[in-house]
């Protein structure tokens, strides 16, 4: 499918409306863009290799180590900067997996109906009712702590709400007149899917995707904090895990405790603000009811 | 009609049973999907003697066919036999979990109730004062706690109120080695230990009910019956809490049930930070030691507890909502 220039222009115009319409989205977007930039140029601005011993253990902040060093002598600031890579990677890919599986199951359930729909929806109920965090801890404990296993586990467990949403969307349009008209003109299922269903899904899915990024980032941080993070990749959750178990508290090392959590919170807030303003833009009813 | 409510309950029961078996099946399959033999995961406690190891292998039929193992596994689980913990050997997984359960129920029961009540009241106020400063502050609070890792919030609390100010004990539920003159004294000690973790969980849980109540009440406030009760001259507080909040109570109760899983997640992190001797902290300990029987056991017990809680909520829901009863 080639993107026509006019469509591109229209997309850009819509985008600029979102930005102008809502100051929240600007703040969110600025946070997101700066973080992506930070992740991309991490090797350029990080003062040290995050996992190289560049100082004595437990050094307080100094001009050489702005946020001090950890129990081994790794530079904390460098770990913090590199940590943005892990968070964003898991955030973007985890959410992508969740949305992909959710949309797929929602579409199948909605269009097939009948017994397939029934089975898939009961499966959705089951996954929803099993406590997410505990389930994902068990999965990663077995799969082994790696970034890819975390992304995989997020994908496997995170899809149900999106599947439900997509399914009810499909139900709402399945029997509508314009779909029937298209069918009567001889349009095939794939054509209808591409021309009518998917375009209608995008405003529904886009905000959910952005909001799911928040959940994925928090999940990764949480798993890492419990010692299930990828030990080879610095991450904010991992920093907090080491701070917790290697005695940052008794040493009063607030510079080891505060920055990583602050980064997670700011990142989460950025995606949350952007996602919820997208939601308001695509769903004007929210604006009136003032959900956010 | 009594018939439809029976059918409703039966439906929920079937769902409960199926999910129960799915959880068991997940526990059965996971160790068998991974490289190595299930014996490695389930019967490899470092402190296990060869004899005990063989006994476990026999008990769970780990040398038999997969199908026989499955049947045996279900039988064992139904009898409450979840195997031995590596770490706490010779205690069984069931004993370890049950000894921790009261602490988690205490911590979560109180914080969950308080958070829901405060969240609903604040949400209703926010809707009432929509687009004022109070509203903005409350919504920002909900947003901030939504994007904040709960364990970090816990660490901050622990650091400031525990380490810096020294107001509260740093870990555990009771002072170790303390002799109590009375139950009351023990309760005071327990309370002193639980204030920080409870506050953290409450802050973590306030957001969702707050936002939901806010949007539901905001909708309700535009309804004619609310305007009518205002025109009648009822005091605003009465309009808000007696009239605008009432139709909201049903969606809220289903929603808070959905939140149960989320609540449990919060417990795992908060208990870990505050070294609270509950089931959540137990999961962390089990993960640290790669104590697989304990991880699985905790997962099983927690999942079943949430399942049962959901079932009870379903029953209450059927009782409250005539549409479910009379369908």
Coordinates of C-alpha atoms in Angstrom, one line a residue:
Chain A
X1 CA 0.0 0.0 0.0
X2 CA 1.6 3.2 -1.1
X3 CA 1.0 6.3 1.0
X4 CA -0.3 9.1 -1.2
X5 CA 1.1 12.6 -0.7
X6 CA -2.3 14.0 0.0
X7 CA -2.8 11.4 2.8
X8 CA 0.5 12.3 4.3
X9 CA -0.4 15.9 4.3
X10 CA -3.7 15.1 5.9
X11 CA -2.0 13.0 8.5
X12 CA 0.4 15.8 9.3
X13 CA -2.4 18.3 9.6
X14 CA -4.2 16.1 12.0
X15 CA -1.1 15.7 14.0
X16 CA -0.6 19.4 14.2
X17 CA -4.2 19.8 15.4
X18 CA -3.6 17.3 18.2
X19 CA -0.6 19.3 19.2
X20 CA -2.3 22.6 19.1
X21 CA -5.5 21.4 20.6
X22 CA -3.9 20.1 23.8
X23 CA -0.9 21.3 25.8
X24 CA -0.7 18.0 27.5
X25 CA 0.2 16.3 24.3
X26 CA 3.1 18.8 23.7
X27 CA 4.6 18.1 27.2
X28 CA 4.2 14.4 26.6
X29 CA 5.7 14.5 23.1
X30 CA 8.7 16.6 24.3
X31 CA 9.4 14.1 27.0
X32 CA 9.1 11.2 24.6
X33 CA 11.3 12.8 21.9
X34 CA 14.0 13.8 24.4
X35 CA 14.1 10.3 25.8
X36 CA 14.4 8.7 22.4
X37 CA 17.2 11.2 21.7
X38 CA 18.9 10.3 25.0
X39 CA 18.7 6.6 24.2
X40 CA 20.1 7.1 20.7
X41 CA 23.1 9.2 21.7
X42 CA 23.7 7.4 25.0
X43 CA 27.3 6.4 24.0
X44 CA 28.1 10.0 23.2
X45 CA 27.0 11.6 26.4
X46 CA 27.5 8.9 29.0
X47 CA 30.7 9.7 30.8
X48 CA 31.7 6.0 31.1
X49 CA 30.9 2.5 30.0
X50 CA 28.1 1.6 32.4
X51 CA 29.6 -1.7 33.3
X52 CA 33.2 -0.8 33.6
X53 CA 34.8 -0.2 36.9
X54 CA 35.7 3.4 36.9
X55 CA 35.8 4.3 40.5
X56 CA 35.9 3.1 44.1
X57 CA 32.7 1.3 45.4
X58 CA 30.0 3.5 46.9
X59 CA 31.5 6.9 45.9
X60 CA 29.3 9.9 46.6
X61 CA 28.6 12.3 43.8
X62 CA 31.7 14.2 42.6
X63 CA 32.7 16.0 39.4
X64 CA 34.0 12.7 38.1
X65 CA 31.0 10.7 39.0
X66 CA 28.0 13.1 39.0
X67 CA 25.7 10.5 40.6
X68 CA 28.5 8.6 42.4
X69 CA 29.3 4.9 41.9
X70 CA 27.5 1.7 42.9
X71 CA 28.8 -1.2 45.1
X72 CA 31.2 -2.3 42.4
X73 CA 32.5 1.0 41.3
X74 CA 30.3 1.4 38.1
X75 CA 29.3 5.0 37.3
X76 CA 25.6 5.4 38.2
X77 CA 24.9 8.3 35.8
X78 CA 26.2 6.2 32.8
X79 CA 23.9 3.3 33.9
X80 CA 21.0 5.8 34.1
X81 CA 21.7 7.1 30.6
X82 CA 22.0 3.7 29.1
X83 CA 19.0 2.5 31.0
X84 CA 16.8 4.7 28.8
X85 CA 17.6 2.2 26.0
X86 CA 16.3 -0.8 27.8
X87 CA 13.2 1.0 29.0
X88 CA 12.2 2.3 25.6
X89 CA 13.0 -1.0 23.9
X90 CA 10.8 -3.0 26.2
X91 CA 8.2 -0.2 26.2
X92 CA 7.9 0.1 22.4
X93 CA 8.3 -3.6 21.5
X94 CA 6.3 -4.9 24.4
X95 CA 3.4 -2.6 23.6
X96 CA 3.7 -3.5 19.9
X97 CA 3.4 -7.2 20.7
X98 CA 0.5 -6.6 23.0
X99 CA -1.4 -4.6 20.4
X100 CA -0.6 -7.0 17.5
X101 CA -1.9 -10.0 19.4
X102 CA -4.8 -8.1 20.8
X103 CA -5.9 -6.8 17.4
X104 CA -5.5 -10.2 15.8
X105 CA -7.5 -12.0 18.4
X106 CA -10.1 -9.3 18.4
X107 CA -10.5 -9.4 14.6
X108 CA -10.7 -13.2 14.5
X109 CA -13.2 -13.2 17.3
X110 CA -15.3 -10.4 15.9
X111 CA -15.5 -11.7 12.3
X112 CA -15.7 -15.4 12.9
X113 CA -18.2 -15.2 15.7
X114 CA -19.8 -18.5 16.9
X115 CA -17.8 -21.1 18.7
X116 CA -14.4 -19.5 17.9
X117 CA -15.5 -16.2 19.3
X118 CA -16.8 -18.0 22.4
X119 CA -13.6 -19.8 23.0
X120 CA -11.4 -16.8 22.4
X121 CA -13.5 -14.6 24.7
X122 CA -13.4 -17.2 27.5
X123 CA -9.7 -17.4 27.1
X124 CA -9.6 -13.6 27.4
X125 CA -11.6 -13.8 30.6
X126 CA -9.2 -16.4 32.0
X127 CA -6.0 -14.4 31.2
X128 CA -7.7 -11.3 32.6
X129 CA -8.6 -12.9 35.9
X130 CA -5.1 -14.3 36.6
X131 CA -3.1 -11.7 38.4
X132 CA -0.8 -10.2 35.7
X133 CA 2.3 -9.3 37.8
X134 CA 2.5 -12.7 39.5
X135 CA 1.8 -14.5 36.2
X136 CA 4.6 -12.6 34.5
X137 CA 7.0 -13.2 37.4
X138 CA 6.4 -16.9 37.0
X139 CA 6.9 -16.8 33.2
X140 CA 10.1 -14.8 33.3
X141 CA 11.4 -16.9 36.2
X142 CA 11.2 -19.9 34.0
X143 CA 12.1 -18.4 30.7
X144 CA 15.1 -16.7 32.2
X145 CA 15.8 -13.0 32.7
X146 CA 16.5 -11.4 29.3
X147 CA 15.0 -8.4 27.6
X148 CA 13.5 -10.6 24.9
X149 CA 11.9 -12.9 27.3
X150 CA 10.4 -9.9 29.1
X151 CA 9.0 -8.6 25.9
X152 CA 7.6 -12.0 25.0
X153 CA 6.0 -12.4 28.4
X154 CA 4.4 -8.9 28.2
X155 CA 3.0 -9.9 24.7
X156 CA 1.6 -13.2 25.9
X157 CA -0.2 -11.8 28.9
X158 CA -1.1 -8.2 28.0
X159 CA -3.5 -8.6 25.0
X160 CA -6.9 -9.3 26.5
X161 CA -8.3 -5.8 27.0
X162 CA -7.3 -4.8 23.5
X163 CA -8.8 -8.0 22.0
X164 CA -12.1 -7.2 23.7
X165 CA -12.0 -3.6 22.5
X166 CA -11.3 -4.6 18.9
X167 CA -13.9 -7.3 19.0
X168 CA -16.7 -4.9 20.1
X169 CA -15.6 -2.5 17.4
X170 CA -15.9 -5.2 14.8
X171 CA -19.3 -6.1 16.1
X172 CA -20.4 -2.5 15.9
X173 CA -19.4 -2.2 12.2
X174 CA -19.9 -5.7 11.0
X175 CA -23.5 -5.3 10.1
X176 CA -23.4 -1.6 9.3
X177 CA -24.8 -0.5 6.0
X178 CA -21.5 0.7 4.4
X179 CA -19.9 -2.6 4.9
X180 CA -22.9 -4.3 3.5
X181 CA -22.9 -2.0 0.5
X182 CA -19.2 -2.7 -0.1
X183 CA -19.9 -6.4 0.1
X184 CA -22.8 -6.0 -2.4
X185 CA -20.4 -4.3 -4.8
X186 CA -18.4 -7.4 -4.6
X187 CA -15.7 -6.4 -2.2
X188 CA -13.8 -9.3 -0.7
X189 CA -13.1 -9.8 3.0
X190 CA -9.5 -8.7 2.7
X191 CA -10.5 -5.6 0.7
X192 CA -13.0 -4.6 3.4
X193 CA -10.5 -5.3 6.1
X194 CA -7.9 -3.1 4.4
X195 CA -10.1 -0.3 3.3
X196 CA -12.7 -0.1 6.0
X197 CA -11.9 -2.0 9.2
X198 CA -8.2 -1.2 9.7
X199 CA -8.5 2.5 9.0
X200 CA -11.3 2.7 11.5
X201 CA -9.2 0.8 14.0
X202 CA -6.3 3.2 14.0
X203 CA -7.9 6.0 16.1
X204 CA -8.9 3.3 18.5
X205 CA -5.6 1.5 18.7
X206 CA -3.1 4.4 18.6
X207 CA -3.9 5.9 22.0
X208 CA -4.1 2.4 23.5
X209 CA -0.7 1.6 22.0
X210 CA 0.9 4.7 23.6
X211 CA -0.7 3.9 27.0
X212 CA 0.4 0.3 26.8
X213 CA 4.0 1.6 26.4
X214 CA 3.6 2.9 30.0
X215 CA 2.5 -0.5 31.3
X216 CA 5.4 -2.3 29.5
X217 CA 7.9 0.1 30.9
X218 CA 6.6 -0.3 34.4
X219 CA 6.5 -4.0 34.0
X220 CA 10.1 -4.2 32.9
X221 CA 11.1 -1.9 35.8
X222 CA 9.1 -4.1 38.2
X223 CA 10.6 -7.3 37.0
X224 CA 14.1 -5.9 37.1
X225 CA 13.5 -4.6 40.6
X226 CA 12.6 -8.2 41.7
X227 CA 15.9 -9.4 40.2
X228 CA 14.3 -10.7 37.0
X229 CA 15.9 -8.0 34.8
X230 CA 18.4 -8.6 32.1
X231 CA 21.7 -8.5 34.0
X232 CA 23.6 -7.6 30.8
X233 CA 21.7 -4.4 30.1
X234 CA 21.6 -1.5 32.5
X235 CA 18.1 -0.5 33.3
X236 CA 16.4 1.8 35.8
X237 CA 14.6 -1.1 37.5
X238 CA 17.9 -2.9 37.8
X239 CA 19.6 0.2 39.3
X240 CA 16.9 0.2 42.0
X241 CA 17.2 -3.5 42.5
X242 CA 20.9 -3.1 43.3
X243 CA 20.3 0.0 45.4
X244 CA 17.8 -2.0 47.4
X245 CA 19.9 -5.2 48.0
X246 CA 23.4 -3.6 48.2
X247 CA 22.6 -1.2 51.0
X248 CA 21.9 2.2 49.4
X249 CA 19.6 3.0 52.3
X250 CA 21.9 2.4 55.2
X251 CA 24.5 4.4 53.5
X252 CA 22.0 7.2 52.8
X253 CA 22.8 7.2 49.1
X254 CA 19.7 9.0 47.9
X255 CA 21.5 9.8 44.6
X256 CA 21.3 6.1 43.8
X257 CA 17.7 5.8 44.8
X258 CA 16.0 8.9 43.5
X259 CA 17.2 9.4 39.9
X260 CA 16.2 5.9 38.4
X261 CA 12.7 6.1 39.8
X262 CA 12.4 9.7 38.6
X263 CA 13.3 8.7 35.1
X264 CA 10.7 5.9 35.1
X265 CA 8.1 8.3 36.4
X266 CA 8.9 11.0 33.9
X267 CA 9.0 8.5 31.0
X268 CA 5.7 7.0 32.1
X269 CA 4.1 10.5 32.5
X270 CA 5.3 11.5 29.0
X271 CA 3.6 8.5 27.4
X272 CA 0.6 8.8 29.6
X273 CA 0.0 12.5 28.7
X274 CA 0.5 11.9 25.0
X275 CA -1.6 8.8 25.0
X276 CA -4.5 10.3 26.9
X277 CA -4.5 13.4 24.7
X278 CA -4.6 11.2 21.6
X279 CA -7.5 9.4 23.3
X280 CA -9.3 12.7 23.8
X281 CA -8.6 13.8 20.2
X282 CA -10.0 10.6 18.7
X283 CA -12.9 10.3 21.1
X284 CA -14.4 13.7 21.6
X285 CA -16.9 12.3 24.1
X286 CA -14.1 12.1 26.6
X287 CA -13.5 15.9 26.2
X288 CA -17.1 16.7 27.0
X289 CA -17.4 14.3 29.9
X290 CA -14.0 15.5 31.1
X291 CA -12.5 12.1 31.9
X292 CA -9.0 13.5 32.1
Chain B
X1 CA -37.0 -15.4 38.3
X2 CA -35.1 -17.9 40.4
X3 CA -34.1 -19.9 37.3
X4 CA -32.0 -17.3 35.7
X5 CA -30.0 -16.5 38.7
X6 CA -29.2 -20.2 39.2
X7 CA -28.1 -20.3 35.6
X8 CA -26.0 -17.2 36.2
X9 CA -24.3 -18.7 39.2
X10 CA -23.8 -22.0 37.4
X11 CA -22.1 -20.2 34.6
X12 CA -19.8 -18.4 36.9
X13 CA -19.0 -21.7 38.7
X14 CA -18.1 -23.4 35.4
X15 CA -15.9 -20.5 34.6
X16 CA -14.3 -20.7 38.0
X17 CA -13.6 -24.4 37.7
X18 CA -12.2 -24.1 34.2
X19 CA -9.9 -21.3 35.2
X20 CA -8.8 -23.2 38.2
X21 CA -7.7 -26.1 36.1
X22 CA -6.1 -23.8 33.6
X23 CA -3.9 -22.4 36.4
X24 CA -3.0 -25.9 37.5
X25 CA -2.2 -26.8 33.9
X26 CA 0.0 -23.7 33.5
X27 CA 1.9 -24.8 36.6
X28 CA 2.2 -28.3 35.2
X29 CA 3.3 -27.3 31.7
X30 CA 5.9 -24.5 32.5
X31 CA 8.6 -26.6 34.1
X32 CA 8.1 -29.2 31.4
X33 CA 8.5 -26.7 28.5
X34 CA 11.9 -25.6 29.7
X35 CA 15.2 -27.2 28.9
X36 CA 16.2 -29.9 31.3
X37 CA 13.8 -32.4 33.0
X38 CA 11.0 -31.4 35.3
X39 CA 13.0 -33.2 38.0
X40 CA 15.5 -30.4 37.7
X41 CA 13.0 -27.8 38.6
X42 CA 10.7 -29.6 41.0
X43 CA 12.9 -32.0 42.9
X44 CA 16.3 -30.4 43.0
X45 CA 16.3 -28.7 46.4
X46 CA 20.0 -28.3 47.3
X47 CA 19.2 -29.6 50.8
X48 CA 17.1 -32.5 49.6
X49 CA 18.5 -35.9 50.4
X50 CA 18.5 -38.5 47.6
X51 CA 15.8 -40.4 49.4
X52 CA 13.5 -37.4 49.6
X53 CA 14.3 -36.6 46.0
X54 CA 13.3 -40.1 45.0
X55 CA 10.1 -39.8 47.1
X56 CA 9.1 -36.6 45.4
X57 CA 9.8 -38.1 42.0
X58 CA 7.6 -41.0 43.0
X59 CA 4.9 -38.9 44.5
X60 CA 4.6 -36.7 41.4
X61 CA 5.3 -39.6 39.1
X62 CA 8.1 -37.7 37.4
X63 CA 9.4 -40.9 35.9
X64 CA 6.0 -41.8 34.3
X65 CA 4.4 -40.7 31.1
X66 CA 3.3 -37.0 30.7
X67 CA -0.4 -37.9 30.9
X68 CA 0.0 -39.9 34.1
X69 CA 2.1 -37.1 35.6
X70 CA -0.7 -34.6 34.8
X71 CA -3.4 -36.7 36.5
X72 CA -1.1 -37.2 39.5
X73 CA -0.2 -33.6 39.6
X74 CA -3.9 -32.5 39.7
X75 CA -4.6 -35.1 42.4
X76 CA -1.7 -33.7 44.5
X77 CA -2.7 -30.1 44.1
X78 CA -6.3 -30.9 45.0
X79 CA -5.0 -32.5 48.2
X80 CA -3.0 -29.4 48.9
X81 CA 0.3 -31.0 48.2
X82 CA 2.4 -28.4 46.3
X83 CA 5.7 -30.0 47.1
X84 CA 8.6 -28.8 49.2
X85 CA 10.2 -25.4 49.2
X86 CA 14.0 -25.5 48.5
X87 CA 14.6 -22.6 50.8
X88 CA 12.4 -23.5 53.7
X89 CA 12.9 -27.2 53.5
X90 CA 11.6 -29.3 55.4
X91 CA 8.5 -27.1 55.4
X92 CA 6.1 -27.8 52.6
X93 CA 5.2 -25.0 50.1
X94 CA 1.6 -25.0 51.5
X95 CA 2.8 -24.5 55.0
X96 CA 5.2 -21.7 54.1
X97 CA 2.5 -19.8 52.1
X98 CA -0.2 -20.3 54.7
X99 CA 2.1 -18.9 57.4
X100 CA 2.6 -15.8 55.3
X101 CA -1.0 -15.3 54.2
X102 CA -2.4 -13.5 57.2
X103 CA 0.1 -10.7 56.8
X104 CA -0.8 -10.1 53.2
X105 CA -4.6 -10.3 53.9
X106 CA -4.1 -7.8 56.7
X107 CA -2.0 -5.3 54.7
X108 CA -4.1 -5.6 51.5
X109 CA -7.5 -5.8 53.1
X110 CA -7.1 -2.5 54.9
X111 CA -5.3 -0.6 52.2
X112 CA -7.6 -1.7 49.4
X113 CA -10.7 -0.8 51.4
X114 CA -9.3 2.6 52.4
X115 CA -8.0 3.4 48.9
X116 CA -11.3 2.6 47.3
X117 CA -13.3 4.7 49.7
X118 CA -11.0 7.7 49.5
X119 CA -10.7 7.3 45.7
X120 CA -14.5 7.3 45.2
X121 CA -15.0 10.3 47.5
X122 CA -12.2 12.3 45.9
X123 CA -13.4 11.3 42.4
X124 CA -16.9 12.5 43.2
X125 CA -15.5 15.8 44.5
X126 CA -13.3 16.2 41.4
X127 CA -16.4 15.7 39.2
X128 CA -18.4 18.1 41.2
X129 CA -15.6 20.7 41.0
X130 CA -14.8 19.9 37.5
X131 CA -12.1 22.1 35.8
X132 CA -11.2 23.8 39.1
X133 CA -7.8 23.8 40.8
X134 CA -8.9 21.0 43.1
X135 CA -9.9 18.9 40.1
X136 CA -6.6 19.5 38.4
X137 CA -4.6 18.6 41.6
X138 CA -6.6 15.3 42.1
X139 CA -6.3 14.3 38.4
X140 CA -2.5 15.1 38.4
X141 CA -2.2 13.0 41.6
X142 CA -3.9 10.0 39.8
X143 CA -1.7 10.5 36.8
X144 CA 1.5 10.7 38.8
X145 CA 0.8 7.5 40.8
X146 CA -0.2 5.8 37.5
X147 CA 3.2 6.4 36.0
X148 CA 5.3 5.9 39.1
X149 CA 6.7 2.5 40.0
X150 CA 5.2 1.6 43.3
X151 CA 8.4 0.1 44.7
X152 CA 10.2 3.4 44.1
X153 CA 7.5 5.3 46.0
X154 CA 8.0 2.7 48.7
X155 CA 11.8 3.3 48.7
X156 CA 11.3 7.0 48.9
X157 CA 9.0 6.6 51.9
X158 CA 11.3 4.2 53.5
X159 CA 14.2 6.5 53.0
X160 CA 12.6 9.7 54.2
X161 CA 10.3 8.5 57.0
X162 CA 12.4 5.6 58.0
X163 CA 16.1 6.4 57.5
X164 CA 16.2 10.2 57.5
X165 CA 13.5 11.0 60.0
X166 CA 13.5 7.7 61.8
X167 CA 9.7 7.9 62.5
X168 CA 9.0 4.3 61.5
X169 CA 10.7 1.0 61.6
X170 CA 12.6 0.0 58.4
X171 CA 11.4 -3.5 57.9
X172 CA 9.2 -6.4 58.9
X173 CA 5.8 -6.5 60.5
X174 CA 6.8 -6.9 64.2
X175 CA 10.0 -5.9 66.1
X176 CA 12.1 -9.1 66.2
X177 CA 12.6 -10.6 69.6
X178 CA 10.1 -8.3 71.2
X179 CA 8.1 -9.6 74.2
X180 CA 4.6 -8.2 74.3
X181 CA 2.8 -7.5 77.6
X182 CA -0.6 -7.6 75.9
X183 CA -2.2 -8.2 72.5
X184 CA -2.9 -4.5 72.4
X185 CA 0.8 -3.7 72.6
X186 CA 1.5 -6.2 69.8
X187 CA -1.2 -4.5 67.7
X188 CA 0.4 -1.1 68.2
X189 CA 3.7 -2.5 67.1
X190 CA 2.1 -4.1 64.0
X191 CA 0.4 -0.8 63.2
X192 CA 3.7 1.1 63.5
X193 CA 5.3 -1.3 61.0
X194 CA 2.4 -1.2 58.7
X195 CA 1.7 2.5 58.3
X196 CA 4.4 3.1 55.7
X197 CA 3.6 0.1 53.4
X198 CA -0.2 0.8 53.8
X199 CA 0.2 4.4 52.8
X200 CA 2.2 3.4 49.8
X201 CA -0.4 0.9 48.6
X202 CA -3.2 3.3 49.3
X203 CA -1.5 6.0 47.2
X204 CA -0.9 3.4 44.4
X205 CA -4.5 2.3 44.5
X206 CA -6.3 5.6 44.8
X207 CA -5.9 6.6 41.1
X208 CA -8.0 4.2 39.2
X209 CA -11.2 4.5 41.4
X210 CA -10.7 8.2 41.5
X211 CA -10.6 8.6 37.7
X212 CA -13.4 6.2 37.1
X213 CA -15.7 7.8 39.7
X214 CA -14.8 11.2 38.3
X215 CA -15.9 10.4 34.8
X216 CA -19.0 8.4 35.8
X217 CA -20.2 11.1 38.2
X218 CA -19.4 13.9 35.7
X219 CA -21.8 12.1 33.3
X220 CA -24.4 11.5 36.0
X221 CA -24.3 15.2 37.0
X222 CA -25.7 16.1 33.6
X223 CA -28.7 13.9 34.0
X224 CA -32.2 15.3 34.6
X225 CA -32.7 13.5 37.9
X226 CA -29.7 15.2 39.4
X227 CA -30.8 18.6 38.2
X228 CA -34.2 17.9 39.5
X229 CA -32.9 17.0 43.0
X230 CA -30.8 20.2 42.9
X231 CA -33.8 22.3 41.8
X232 CA -35.7 20.7 44.7
X233 CA -33.2 22.5 47.0
X234 CA -31.4 19.5 48.3
X235 CA -28.0 20.4 49.7
X236 CA -25.2 19.8 47.2
X237 CA -23.5 17.1 49.3
X238 CA -26.7 15.1 49.4
X239 CA -27.2 15.4 45.7
X240 CA -23.6 14.3 45.0
X241 CA -23.4 11.4 47.4
X242 CA -27.0 10.2 47.5
X243 CA -28.1 10.7 43.9
X244 CA -25.2 11.2 41.6
X245 CA -23.1 8.5 43.1
X246 CA -25.8 5.8 43.3
X247 CA -26.0 4.6 39.7
X248 CA -22.2 4.7 39.6
X249 CA -21.9 2.1 42.3
X250 CA -22.4 -0.9 40.0
X251 CA -19.8 -0.2 37.3
X252 CA -17.5 0.7 40.2
X253 CA -17.9 -2.6 41.9
X254 CA -17.1 -4.6 38.8
X255 CA -14.2 -2.4 38.2
X256 CA -12.7 -2.7 41.6
X257 CA -13.0 -6.5 41.2
X258 CA -11.0 -6.2 38.0
X259 CA -8.4 -4.3 40.1
X260 CA -7.8 -7.2 42.4
X261 CA -5.0 -8.6 40.2
X262 CA -3.4 -5.1 40.2
X263 CA -3.7 -4.9 43.9
X264 CA -1.8 -8.2 44.3
X265 CA 0.9 -6.8 42.0
X266 CA 1.2 -3.8 44.3
X267 CA 1.6 -6.1 47.3
X268 CA 4.5 -8.0 45.7
X269 CA 6.5 -4.8 45.3
X270 CA 5.5 -3.1 48.5
X271 CA 6.1 -6.1 50.6
X272 CA 9.5 -6.6 49.0
X273 CA 10.6 -3.0 49.7
X274 CA 9.4 -3.1 53.3
X275 CA 10.5 -6.6 54.0
X276 CA 6.9 -7.4 55.0
X277 CA 6.6 -11.1 55.8
X278 CA 3.6 -11.7 53.4
X279 CA 3.1 -13.8 50.3
X280 CA 4.2 -11.0 48.0
X281 CA 7.6 -10.9 49.6
X282 CA 7.7 -14.6 49.6
X283 CA 7.5 -14.6 45.8
X284 CA 10.5 -12.3 45.7
X285 CA 12.4 -14.6 48.0
X286 CA 11.5 -17.6 45.9
X287 CA 12.6 -15.8 42.7
X288 CA 15.9 -14.8 44.3
X289 CA 16.6 -18.5 45.2
X290 CA 15.0 -19.8 42.0
X291 CA 12.8 -21.8 44.4
X292 CA 10.5 -23.1 41.7
X293 CA 8.1 -25.1 43.8
X294 CA 7.6 -22.0 46.0
X295 CA 7.1 -19.7 43.0
X296 CA 4.6 -22.0 41.5
X297 CA 2.8 -22.6 44.8
X298 CA 2.5 -18.9 45.5
X299 CA 1.3 -18.3 42.0
X300 CA -1.3 -21.0 42.4
X301 CA -2.6 -19.8 45.8
X302 CA -2.7 -16.1 44.7
X303 CA -4.5 -16.9 41.5
X304 CA -7.0 -19.1 43.3
X305 CA -7.6 -16.4 45.9
X306 CA -8.3 -13.8 43.3
X307 CA -10.5 -16.2 41.4
X308 CA -12.6 -16.8 44.5
X309 CA -12.8 -13.1 45.3
X310 CA -14.0 -12.5 41.8
X311 CA -16.6 -15.2 42.1
X312 CA -17.9 -13.6 45.3
X313 CA -18.0 -10.2 43.6
X314 CA -20.0 -11.8 40.8
X315 CA -22.5 -13.2 43.3
X316 CA -22.9 -9.8 45.0
X317 CA -23.3 -8.2 41.6
X318 CA -26.1 -10.6 40.8
X319 CA -27.7 -9.7 44.0
X320 CA -27.4 -5.9 43.5
X321 CA -28.2 -5.7 39.8
X322 CA -31.8 -6.9 39.0
X323 CA -30.9 -7.0 35.3
X324 CA -28.6 -10.0 36.1
X325 CA -31.2 -11.6 38.2
X326 CA -34.2 -11.1 36.0
X327 CA -32.6 -11.6 32.6

